[in-house]
PDB file of C-alpha atoms in Angstrom:
ATOM      1  CA  GLY A  84       0.000   0.000   0.000  1.00 64.00           C
ATOM      2  CA  ALA A  85       0.907   3.642  -0.248  1.00 86.00           C
ATOM      3  CA  VAL A  86       3.193   5.137   2.370  1.00 92.00           C
ATOM      4  CA  VAL A  87       2.470   8.260   4.389  1.00 96.00           C
ATOM      5  CA  SER A  88       5.008   9.681   6.805  1.00 97.00           C
ATOM      6  CA  GLN A  89       4.754  12.206   9.586  1.00 98.00           C
ATOM      7  CA  HIS A  90       7.405  14.298  11.245  1.00 97.00           C
ATOM      8  CA  PRO A  91       8.117  14.527  14.056  1.00 97.00           C
ATOM      9  CA  SER A  92       6.854  11.293  15.588  1.00 97.00           C
ATOM     10  CA  TRP A  93       6.685  13.007  18.962  1.00 97.00           C
ATOM     11  CA  VAL A  94       7.239  16.503  20.287  1.00 97.00           C
ATOM     12  CA  ILE A  95       7.243  18.183  23.676  1.00 97.00           C
ATOM     13  CA  CYS A  96       6.814  21.920  23.840  1.00 96.00           C
ATOM     14  CA  LYS A  97       6.145  24.680  26.324  1.00 96.00           C
ATOM     15  CA  SER A  98       2.752  26.278  26.678  1.00 97.00           C
ATOM     16  CA  GLY A  99       2.345  29.255  24.363  1.00 96.00           C
ATOM     17  CA  THR A 100       4.692  28.042  21.663  1.00 97.00           C
ATOM     18  CA  SER A 101       3.762  26.856  18.173  1.00 97.00           C
ATOM     19  CA  VAL A 102       4.422  23.410  16.776  1.00 97.00           C
ATOM     20  CA  LYS A 103       4.486  22.345  13.133  1.00 97.00           C
ATOM     21  CA  ILE A 104       3.707  18.778  12.076  1.00 98.00           C
ATOM     22  CA  GLU A 105       4.473  17.557   8.570  1.00 97.00           C
ATOM     23  CA  CYS A 106       2.577  14.924   6.617  1.00 97.00           C
ATOM     24  CA  ARG A 107       4.097  13.525   3.445  1.00 96.00           C
ATOM     25  CA  SER A 108       2.886  11.047   0.858  1.00 94.00           C
ATOM     26  CA  LEU A 109       6.075   9.234  -0.120  1.00 94.00           C
ATOM     27  CA  ASP A 110       5.130   7.261  -3.212  1.00 89.00           C
ATOM     28  CA  PHE A 111       2.029   8.944  -4.567  1.00 89.00           C
ATOM     29  CA  GLN A 112       0.579  12.376  -5.141  1.00 90.00           C
ATOM     30  CA  ALA A 113      -2.140  13.319  -2.686  1.00 89.00           C
ATOM     31  CA  THR A 114      -4.728  15.759  -3.903  1.00 87.00           C
ATOM     32  CA  THR A 115      -6.478  15.553  -0.554  1.00 91.00           C
ATOM     33  CA  MET A 116      -5.123  15.139   2.938  1.00 94.00           C
ATOM     34  CA  PHE A 117      -7.002  14.893   6.192  1.00 95.00           C
ATOM     35  CA  TRP A 118      -5.984  15.726   9.752  1.00 97.00           C
ATOM     36  CA  TYR A 119      -7.291  13.879  12.777  1.00 97.00           C
ATOM     37  CA  ARG A 120      -6.808  14.136  16.515  1.00 97.00           C
ATOM     38  CA  GLN A 121      -7.061  11.290  18.979  1.00 96.00           C
ATOM     39  CA  PHE A 122      -7.212  11.636  22.749  1.00 95.00           C
ATOM     40  CA  PRO A 123      -6.311   8.688  25.001  1.00 92.00           C
ATOM     41  CA  LYS A 124      -8.776   5.809  24.847  1.00 89.00           C
ATOM     42  CA  GLN A 125     -10.910   7.645  22.315  1.00 92.00           C
ATOM     43  CA  SER A 126     -11.503   7.260  18.607  1.00 93.00           C
ATOM     44  CA  LEU A 127     -10.068   9.454  15.873  1.00 94.00           C
ATOM     45  CA  MET A 128     -11.776  12.791  15.379  1.00 95.00           C
ATOM     46  CA  LEU A 129     -11.583  14.477  11.992  1.00 95.00           C
ATOM     47  CA  MET A 130     -10.258  18.021  12.289  1.00 97.00           C
ATOM     48  CA  ALA A 131     -10.011  19.241   8.710  1.00 96.00           C
ATOM     49  CA  THR A 132      -9.824  18.382   5.036  1.00 93.00           C
ATOM     50  CA  SER A 133      -6.971  19.826   3.038  1.00 91.00           C
ATOM     51  CA  ASN A 134      -6.932  20.068  -0.761  1.00 88.00           C
ATOM     52  CA  GLU A 135      -3.736  20.970  -2.576  1.00 84.00           C
ATOM     53  CA  GLY A 136      -3.609  24.627  -3.458  1.00 83.00           C
ATOM     54  CA  SER A 137      -6.747  25.665  -1.618  1.00 86.00           C
ATOM     55  CA  LYS A 138      -7.848  26.543   1.878  1.00 89.00           C
ATOM     56  CA  ALA A 139      -8.578  23.763   4.302  1.00 93.00           C
ATOM     57  CA  THR A 140     -12.111  22.930   5.336  1.00 94.00           C
ATOM     58  CA  TYR A 141     -12.457  22.617   9.091  1.00 96.00           C
ATOM     59  CA  GLU A 142     -14.917  20.487  11.014  1.00 95.00           C
ATOM     60  CA  GLN A 143     -17.354  22.141  13.348  1.00 95.00           C
ATOM     61  CA  GLY A 144     -15.743  23.150  16.608  1.00 94.00           C
ATOM     62  CA  VAL A 145     -12.164  23.151  15.283  1.00 96.00           C
ATOM     63  CA  GLU A 146     -10.547  26.592  15.445  1.00 94.00           C
ATOM     64  CA  LYS A 147      -8.992  27.396  12.081  1.00 93.00           C
ATOM     65  CA  ASP A 148      -6.814  30.159  13.544  1.00 95.00           C
ATOM     66  CA  LYS A 149      -5.375  27.798  16.105  1.00 96.00           C
ATOM     67  CA  PHE A 150      -4.788  24.832  13.815  1.00 97.00           C
ATOM     68  CA  LEU A 151      -3.212  26.220  10.666  1.00 96.00           C
ATOM     69  CA  ILE A 152      -3.159  23.838   7.738  1.00 95.00           C
ATOM     70  CA  ASN A 153      -1.118  24.296   4.593  1.00 91.00           C
ATOM     71  CA  HIS A 154      -1.192  21.944   1.602  1.00 89.00           C
ATOM     72  CA  ALA A 155       1.273  23.602  -0.721  1.00 83.00           C
ATOM     73  CA  SER A 156       2.252  20.587  -2.789  1.00 90.00           C
ATOM     74  CA  LEU A 157       0.834  17.242  -3.824  1.00 90.00           C
ATOM     75  CA  THR A 158       3.055  15.427  -1.359  1.00 93.00           C
ATOM     76  CA  LEU A 159       3.132  17.676   1.684  1.00 94.00           C
ATOM     77  CA  SER A 160       0.623  19.072   4.136  1.00 95.00           C
ATOM     78  CA  THR A 161       1.495  20.771   7.407  1.00 96.00           C
ATOM     79  CA  LEU A 162      -0.473  21.325  10.584  1.00 97.00           C
ATOM     80  CA  THR A 163       0.689  24.098  12.889  1.00 97.00           C
ATOM     81  CA  VAL A 164      -0.699  24.190  16.400  1.00 97.00           C
ATOM     82  CA  THR A 165      -0.394  27.832  17.392  1.00 97.00           C
ATOM     83  CA  SER A 166      -0.046  29.017  20.971  1.00 96.00           C
ATOM     84  CA  ALA A 167      -0.271  25.461  22.212  1.00 96.00           C
ATOM     85  CA  HIS A 168      -1.757  24.715  25.623  1.00 96.00           C
ATOM     86  CA  PRO A 169      -1.801  21.537  27.694  1.00 96.00           C
ATOM     87  CA  GLU A 170      -5.311  20.701  26.464  1.00 96.00           C
ATOM     88  CA  ASP A 171      -3.878  20.492  22.922  1.00 97.00           C
ATOM     89  CA  SER A 172      -1.782  17.524  23.988  1.00 97.00           C
ATOM     90  CA  SER A 173      -2.958  14.688  21.789  1.00 97.00           C
ATOM     91  CA  PHE A 174      -2.074  12.216  19.052  1.00 97.00           C
ATOM     92  CA  TYR A 175      -2.294  13.937  15.670  1.00 98.00           C
ATOM     93  CA  ILE A 176      -2.691  11.748  12.615  1.00 98.00           C
ATOM     94  CA  CYS A 177      -2.867  12.619   8.939  1.00 97.00           C
ATOM     95  CA  SER A 178      -4.169  10.653   5.991  1.00 96.00           C
ATOM     96  CA  ALA A 179      -3.756  11.102   2.262  1.00 94.00           C
ATOM     97  CA  GLN A 180      -5.546  10.006  -0.870  1.00 89.00           C
ATOM     98  CA  THR A 181      -4.981  10.534  -4.549  1.00 75.00           C
ATOM     99  CA  GLY A 182      -8.515  11.626  -5.334  1.00 65.00           C
ATOM    100  CA  GLY A 183     -11.843  10.280  -6.443  1.00 58.00           C
ATOM    101  CA  ASN A 184     -14.530   8.748  -4.312  1.00 54.00           C
ATOM    102  CA  SER A 185     -13.173   5.233  -4.505  1.00 55.00           C
ATOM    103  CA  ASP A 186      -9.597   6.060  -3.648  1.00 80.00           C
ATOM    104  CA  THR A 187      -8.277   4.704  -0.399  1.00 88.00           C
ATOM    105  CA  GLN A 188      -7.027   6.934   2.379  1.00 92.00           C
ATOM    106  CA  TYR A 189      -3.693   5.923   3.811  1.00 94.00           C
ATOM    107  CA  PHE A 190      -2.711   7.064   7.264  1.00 96.00           C
ATOM    108  CA  GLY A 191       0.530   8.324   8.678  1.00 97.00           C
ATOM    109  CA  PRO A 192       2.033   6.883  11.865  1.00 97.00           C
ATOM    110  CA  GLY A 193       0.890   9.821  13.975  1.00 97.00           C
ATOM    111  CA  THR A 194       2.592  12.535  16.014  1.00 98.00           C
ATOM    112  CA  ARG A 195       2.375  12.592  19.785  1.00 97.00           C
ATOM    113  CA  LEU A 196       2.213  16.199  21.034  1.00 97.00           C
ATOM    114  CA  THR A 197       2.771  16.966  24.700  1.00 97.00           C
ATOM    115  CA  VAL A 198       2.372  20.554  25.846  1.00 97.00           C
ATOM    116  CA  LEU A 199       3.859  21.354  29.241  1.00 96.00           C
TER     117      LEU A 199
ATOM    118  CA  ASP B 250     -23.541  10.694   7.467  1.00 63.00           C
ATOM    119  CA  ALA B 251     -24.217   6.982   7.685  1.00 65.00           C
ATOM    120  CA  LYS B 252     -23.339   5.635  11.116  1.00 88.00           C
ATOM    121  CA  THR B 253     -21.951   2.235  11.931  1.00 94.00           C
ATOM    122  CA  THR B 254     -22.554  -0.015  14.922  1.00 95.00           C
ATOM    123  CA  GLN B 255     -19.941  -2.504  16.064  1.00 96.00           C
ATOM    124  CA  PRO B 256     -19.541  -4.649  19.161  1.00 97.00           C
ATOM    125  CA  THR B 257     -17.260  -3.043  21.702  1.00 96.00           C
ATOM    126  CA  SER B 258     -14.950  -6.014  22.030  1.00 97.00           C
ATOM    127  CA  MET B 259     -14.371  -9.561  20.809  1.00 97.00           C
ATOM    128  CA  ASP B 260     -11.995 -12.392  21.586  1.00 97.00           C
ATOM    129  CA  CYS B 261     -10.559 -14.899  19.172  1.00 96.00           C
ATOM    130  CA  ALA B 262      -8.230 -17.858  19.573  1.00 97.00           C
ATOM    131  CA  GLU B 263      -5.003 -17.759  17.615  1.00 97.00           C
ATOM    132  CA  GLY B 264      -5.311 -19.663  14.350  1.00 97.00           C
ATOM    133  CA  ARG B 265      -9.078 -19.408  14.245  1.00 97.00           C
ATOM    134  CA  ALA B 266     -11.105 -17.142  12.012  1.00 97.00           C
ATOM    135  CA  ALA B 267     -12.127 -13.796  13.461  1.00 98.00           C
ATOM    136  CA  ASN B 268     -15.494 -12.544  12.235  1.00 98.00           C
ATOM    137  CA  LEU B 269     -16.147  -8.896  13.021  1.00 98.00           C
ATOM    138  CA  PRO B 270     -19.694  -7.662  12.339  1.00 97.00           C
ATOM    139  CA  CYS B 271     -20.805  -4.148  11.461  1.00 97.00           C
ATOM    140  CA  ASN B 272     -24.235  -2.637  10.979  1.00 96.00           C
ATOM    141  CA  HIS B 273     -24.688   0.322   8.636  1.00 94.00           C
ATOM    142  CA  SER B 274     -28.414   0.397   7.998  1.00 93.00           C
ATOM    143  CA  THR B 275     -28.506   4.011   6.744  1.00 91.00           C
ATOM    144  CA  ILE B 276     -25.838   3.555   4.073  1.00 91.00           C
ATOM    145  CA  SER B 277     -26.525   5.227   0.730  1.00 88.00           C
ATOM    146  CA  GLY B 278     -26.214   3.523  -2.620  1.00 85.00           C
ATOM    147  CA  ASN B 279     -22.916   5.155  -3.564  1.00 85.00           C
ATOM    148  CA  GLU B 280     -21.190   4.914  -0.212  1.00 89.00           C
ATOM    149  CA  TYR B 281     -18.364   2.460   0.346  1.00 91.00           C
ATOM    150  CA  VAL B 282     -17.716   0.396   3.444  1.00 94.00           C
ATOM    151  CA  TYR B 283     -14.110   0.645   4.641  1.00 95.00           C
ATOM    152  CA  TRP B 284     -12.308  -1.309   7.311  1.00 97.00           C
ATOM    153  CA  TYR B 285      -9.224  -0.068   9.114  1.00 97.00           C
ATOM    154  CA  ARG B 286      -7.454  -1.264  12.198  1.00 98.00           C
ATOM    155  CA  GLN B 287      -5.353   0.564  14.739  1.00 97.00           C
ATOM    156  CA  ILE B 288      -2.689  -1.020  16.845  1.00 95.00           C
ATOM    157  CA  HIS B 289      -1.902   0.886  19.999  1.00 87.00           C
ATOM    158  CA  SER B 290      -0.196   4.248  19.405  1.00 86.00           C
ATOM    159  CA  GLN B 291       0.009   3.816  15.642  1.00 94.00           C
ATOM    160  CA  GLY B 292      -1.881   5.288  12.711  1.00 96.00           C
ATOM    161  CA  PRO B 293      -4.808   3.299  11.310  1.00 96.00           C
ATOM    162  CA  GLN B 294      -3.945   0.616   8.786  1.00 96.00           C
ATOM    163  CA  TYR B 295      -6.135   0.087   5.743  1.00 95.00           C
ATOM    164  CA  ILE B 296      -7.542  -3.432   5.496  1.00 97.00           C
ATOM    165  CA  ILE B 297     -10.195  -3.635   2.801  1.00 96.00           C
ATOM    166  CA  HIS B 298     -13.187  -1.870   1.310  1.00 94.00           C
ATOM    167  CA  GLY B 299     -16.223  -2.682  -0.794  1.00 94.00           C
ATOM    168  CA  LEU B 300     -19.388  -1.297  -2.342  1.00 93.00           C
ATOM    169  CA  LYS B 301     -21.725  -4.191  -3.110  1.00 92.00           C
ATOM    170  CA  ASN B 302     -19.729  -7.309  -3.853  1.00 91.00           C
ATOM    171  CA  ASN B 303     -17.739  -9.400  -1.442  1.00 95.00           C
ATOM    172  CA  GLU B 304     -14.055  -8.612  -1.499  1.00 96.00           C
ATOM    173  CA  THR B 305     -10.919 -10.514  -0.568  1.00 97.00           C
ATOM    174  CA  ASN B 306      -7.291  -9.507  -0.329  1.00 96.00           C
ATOM    175  CA  GLU B 307      -4.177 -10.819   1.360  1.00 95.00           C
ATOM    176  CA  MET B 308      -5.289  -9.530   4.734  1.00 95.00           C
ATOM    177  CA  ALA B 309      -8.980 -10.277   4.970  1.00 98.00           C
ATOM    178  CA  SER B 310     -12.343 -10.884   3.365  1.00 98.00           C
ATOM    179  CA  LEU B 311     -15.293  -8.520   3.405  1.00 98.00           C
ATOM    180  CA  ILE B 312     -18.800  -9.907   3.191  1.00 98.00           C
ATOM    181  CA  ILE B 313     -21.526  -7.354   2.465  1.00 97.00           C
ATOM    182  CA  THR B 314     -25.181  -8.355   2.738  1.00 96.00           C
ATOM    183  CA  GLU B 315     -27.363  -7.997  -0.314  1.00 95.00           C
ATOM    184  CA  ASP B 316     -29.280  -5.079   1.187  1.00 95.00           C
ATOM    185  CA  ARG B 317     -25.918  -3.497   2.167  1.00 95.00           C
ATOM    186  CA  LYS B 318     -27.154  -2.798   5.673  1.00 95.00           C
ATOM    187  CA  SER B 319     -24.451  -4.841   7.319  1.00 96.00           C
ATOM    188  CA  SER B 320     -21.073  -6.386   6.652  1.00 97.00           C
ATOM    189  CA  THR B 321     -18.577  -8.771   8.208  1.00 98.00           C
ATOM    190  CA  LEU B 322     -14.819  -8.570   8.171  1.00 98.00           C
ATOM    191  CA  ILE B 323     -13.170 -11.967   8.256  1.00 98.00           C
ATOM    192  CA  LEU B 324      -9.582 -12.557   9.297  1.00 98.00           C
ATOM    193  CA  PRO B 325      -9.185 -16.185   8.210  1.00 97.00           C
ATOM    194  CA  HIS B 326      -6.384 -17.222  10.571  1.00 96.00           C
ATOM    195  CA  ALA B 327      -5.983 -14.744  13.392  1.00 97.00           C
ATOM    196  CA  THR B 328      -2.553 -14.227  14.917  1.00 97.00           C
ATOM    197  CA  LEU B 329      -1.489 -12.413  18.054  1.00 97.00           C
ATOM    198  CA  ARG B 330      -0.397  -9.495  15.869  1.00 96.00           C
ATOM    199  CA  ASP B 331      -4.005  -9.025  14.762  1.00 97.00           C
ATOM    200  CA  THR B 332      -4.889  -7.738  18.228  1.00 97.00           C
ATOM    201  CA  ALA B 333      -6.106  -4.194  17.535  1.00 97.00           C
ATOM    202  CA  VAL B 334      -9.125  -1.915  17.345  1.00 97.00           C
ATOM    203  CA  TYR B 335     -11.023  -2.536  14.117  1.00 98.00           C
ATOM    204  CA  TYR B 336     -13.041   0.282  12.609  1.00 97.00           C
ATOM    205  CA  CYS B 337     -15.885  -0.172  10.159  1.00 96.00           C
ATOM    206  CA  ILE B 338     -16.531   3.113   8.361  1.00 94.00           C
ATOM    207  CA  VAL B 339     -18.998   4.260   5.750  1.00 92.00           C
ATOM    208  CA  ARG B 340     -17.183   6.727   3.572  1.00 88.00           C
ATOM    209  CA  VAL B 341     -19.128   9.931   2.967  1.00 79.00           C
ATOM    210  CA  ALA B 342     -19.826  10.024  -0.762  1.00 75.00           C
ATOM    211  CA  VAL B 343     -19.279  13.668  -1.671  1.00 78.00           C
ATOM    212  CA  THR B 344     -16.588  14.723   0.765  1.00 79.00           C
ATOM    213  CA  ASP B 345     -14.604  11.445   1.062  1.00 82.00           C
ATOM    214  CA  LYS B 346     -14.578  11.907   4.819  1.00 87.00           C
ATOM    215  CA  LEU B 347     -13.989   8.955   7.093  1.00 89.00           C
ATOM    216  CA  ILE B 348     -15.969   9.346  10.307  1.00 87.00           C
ATOM    217  CA  PHE B 349     -14.589   6.975  12.892  1.00 90.00           C
ATOM    218  CA  GLY B 350     -16.857   5.315  15.435  1.00 89.00           C
ATOM    219  CA  THR B 351     -15.685   3.519  18.545  1.00 90.00           C
ATOM    220  CA  GLY B 352     -14.672   0.321  16.720  1.00 95.00           C
ATOM    221  CA  THR B 353     -14.273  -3.241  17.984  1.00 97.00           C
ATOM    222  CA  ARG B 354     -11.365  -4.135  20.178  1.00 97.00           C
ATOM    223  CA  LEU B 355     -10.240  -7.579  19.020  1.00 98.00           C
ATOM    224  CA  GLN B 356      -8.122  -9.579  21.409  1.00 98.00           C
ATOM    225  CA  VAL B 357      -6.423 -12.629  19.947  1.00 98.00           C
ATOM    226  CA  PHE B 358      -5.285 -15.058  22.622  1.00 96.00           C
ATOM    227  CA  PRO B 359      -2.854 -18.003  22.416  1.00 96.00           C
TER     228      PRO B 359
END
């Protein structure tokens, strides 16, 4: 299957700082990428849909000014958590697909964010 | 968005077939059923998907009922490494979104 990577795999930061997480499709071009968040012992929650070259579409309740998403190329999307606080500590996971309603989404390994 | 209902947990003996059921009674005609699994602290892994017909790949088989209101994921010979949370998801037709439910926690025991 297709490979999606994330960097970093884990990060610890101080409250008030910003953290950038990268999501890359390694062996295919991803017209659409998705960002999810997962709290301990809970399921994945979709945060936003990112299409290459256009603004991301955020799910209800997700602050677009706090979670900045950029999808500048067909192989890279970034999520920046701005002014992070301890409640933003979570497991952030991206997925990527080539396009079309029958294309499979492939997930990255996730990034563990801990805000002190 | 079509919702799915799965048992919270299941056990399976190593080497036996694991049959994981899923109900999706509100599925629309052009919506696919996807199965993913998540091993602790990793990203979800794609297993299989289908629209109407039964599907089989190297990992599993997917049996979809004729009315498409339910499906079963079959792992033919479960191993300890198959212990994971299995998610049955109906993919939203227009937006391609995957809305994750709570999934089934499958425990494979020796």
